[in-house]
């Protein structure tokens, strides 16, 4: 008697940097739907990017960022909508990106149809956060931040916990670098929002 052996439906896929896989927007949507445990992104030219799940420390820090943004967002829900790292955006240049935290004004959110709200959101967030993990390339994260700004973001934070450093991106302005700041201001984009970094930077 032959005993049936259960085989997994899918296996993790590692894509070397030198091997570029190209996918159409429709193919990307199918891949993302079938691989919800992976954080998939797509470049403006159709290149597929597979981001592995974050480690424990990075995940915990990101949760603290999301919590602070979410609390402010609930208290100011007439201003806009906050989103976590699982949210996908289709940028004007055609790229599909998932920032670690983001926010969109209610005015822009209300221009979207119900169908658009349920899928990849077809716009660039007004505010984005990227949290650098120990394995992230700083250069690639900086390129992503520049892409967000070029596609309509008004404010962005690239937070590097290991070096206790933050790069602040503002629309039409040079990047500002802060060394070991204790807080970050949402400025006029997120009025009244202050992110505390005391529990995000390692002590």
C-alpha positions in Angstrom: 0.0 0.0 0.0 1.4 3.4 -1.0 0.8 6.2 1.5 0.1 9.6 0.0 2.5 12.3 0.8 1.4 15.8 1.2 3.5 18.3 -0.8 3.4 22.0 -0.2 1.6 24.1 -2.9 4.4 26.6 -3.1 8.1 27.0 -2.0 10.0 30.2 -1.2 11.6 31.7 -4.3 15.0 33.5 -4.0 15.8 35.7 -7.0 19.5 36.7 -7.4 20.1 40.4 -8.2 21.7 39.5 -11.5 18.6 37.6 -12.6 15.8 40.1 -13.4 12.3 38.7 -13.8 9.9 40.8 -15.7 6.1 40.8 -15.0 3.2 42.7 -16.4 0.9 44.6 -14.0 -1.7 41.8 -14.4 0.8 39.1 -13.7 2.1 40.9 -10.7 -1.5 41.2 -9.3 -1.8 37.4 -9.7 1.5 36.7 -8.0 0.8 39.0 -5.1 -2.6 37.4 -4.6 -1.1 33.9 -4.6 1.9 34.8 -2.3 0.4 36.9 0.5 3.2 35.8 2.9 5.8 37.6 0.7 6.1 41.3 0.3 6.3 41.6 -3.5 7.1 44.8 -5.3 7.4 45.7 -9.0 9.7 48.4 -10.5 8.4 50.9 -13.1 10.1 48.8 -15.8 8.4 45.6 -14.7 11.1 44.0 -12.6 9.9 41.7 -9.8 11.2 42.3 -6.3 10.7 39.7 -3.6 11.2 41.1 -0.1 11.5 38.4 2.6 9.6 38.7 5.9 11.3 41.0 8.3 13.2 39.8 11.4 11.8 40.1 14.9 13.5 43.4 15.9 12.6 45.1 12.6 9.0 43.9 12.8 8.7 45.1 16.4 10.1 48.5 15.5 7.8 48.8 12.5 4.8 47.9 14.8 5.7 50.8 17.1 5.8 53.2 14.1 2.4 51.9 12.8 0.9 52.2 16.3 2.0 55.8 16.7 0.8 56.7 13.3 -2.5 54.8 13.8 -3.3 56.5 17.1 -2.7 59.9 15.5 -4.7 58.9 12.4 -7.7 57.8 14.5 -7.7 61.1 16.3 -7.5 63.0 13.0 -9.5 60.7 10.7 -11.1 63.6 8.9 -7.6 64.4 7.5 -6.7 61.1 5.9 -6.0 57.4 6.1 -3.0 55.6 7.6 -1.7 52.3 6.1 0.6 49.5 7.3 3.4 47.7 5.5 1.1 45.1 3.8 -0.6 47.8 1.7 0.4 48.0 -2.0 0.4 51.2 -4.0 0.6 51.5 -7.8 2.6 54.7 -8.4 2.0 57.0 -11.3 5.2 55.6 -13.0 3.8 52.1 -13.0 5.8 50.7 -10.0 4.1 48.7 -7.3 5.5 49.6 -3.9 4.7 48.8 -0.2 6.2 51.4 2.2 6.5 50.3 5.8 4.0 52.9 6.9 2.1 55.5 4.8 -0.7 58.0 4.8 -3.0 59.5 2.2 -5.2 62.6 2.5 -8.9 61.9 2.8 -9.5 64.2 -0.2 -7.4 62.0 -2.4 -8.8 58.8 -0.9 -12.3 59.9 -1.6 -11.5 60.2 -5.3 -11.0 56.5 -5.6 -13.7 54.0 -6.5 -14.6 51.1 -4.2 -12.8 48.7 -6.6 -9.6 50.9 -6.5 -9.7 51.0 -2.7 -9.8 47.2 -2.6 -6.8 46.5 -4.8 -3.4 48.1 -5.2 -4.1 51.8 -4.4 -3.5 53.7 -7.7 -1.7 56.7 -6.3 1.4 57.6 -4.4 1.0 58.2 -0.6 1.4 61.7 0.6 3.6 60.4 3.4 5.9 57.4 3.5 8.2 55.6 6.0 10.9 53.1 5.2 12.6 51.4 8.1 16.0 50.0 7.3 16.6 46.4 8.4 20.2 45.1 9.1 20.3 43.5 5.6 18.8 46.4 3.6 21.0 48.3 1.1 21.0 51.9 2.1 21.5 52.9 -1.6 18.4 51.0 -2.7 16.3 52.4 0.1 17.4 55.9 -0.9 16.4 55.2 -4.5 13.0 54.1 -3.3 12.5 57.2 -1.3 13.5 59.4 -4.3 11.0 57.4 -6.4 8.2 58.2 -3.9 9.0 61.9 -4.0 9.2 62.0 -7.8 5.7 60.3 -7.9 4.0 62.8 -5.6 4.9 62.1 -1.9 5.1 65.3 0.2 7.1 63.9 3.1 9.2 60.8 3.7 11.3 59.4 6.5 14.1 56.8 5.9 14.8 55.5 9.4 18.0 53.7 10.1 17.9 52.2 13.7 21.4 50.7 13.6 23.1 54.0 13.0 20.4 56.0 14.8 20.0 58.2 11.7 17.0 59.6 9.8 16.9 61.0 6.3 14.0 63.4 5.8 12.6 63.8 2.3 10.4 66.7 1.4 8.9 67.5 -2.0 11.1 69.9 -4.0 13.8 70.1 -1.3 17.2 68.6 -0.5 17.3 65.6 1.8 17.9 66.5 5.5 19.9 64.1 7.6 19.4 63.9 11.4 21.8 62.1 13.7 20.1 60.5 16.7 16.9 62.5 16.8 14.5 61.8 19.7 11.4 62.7 17.7 10.2 63.5 14.2 7.6 66.0 13.2 4.8 65.4 10.7 5.1 69.0 9.8 2.3 70.5 7.6 1.7 67.1 5.9 0.5 65.4 9.1 -0.3 68.4 11.4 0.3 67.6 15.1 1.9 64.2 14.5 5.1 63.5 16.4 6.9 60.2 16.1 8.9 59.2 19.2 12.1 57.3 18.3 13.1 56.4 21.9 11.7 52.9 21.6 12.6 52.5 18.0 16.3 53.2 18.2 18.3 50.6 20.1 19.4 51.8 23.6 
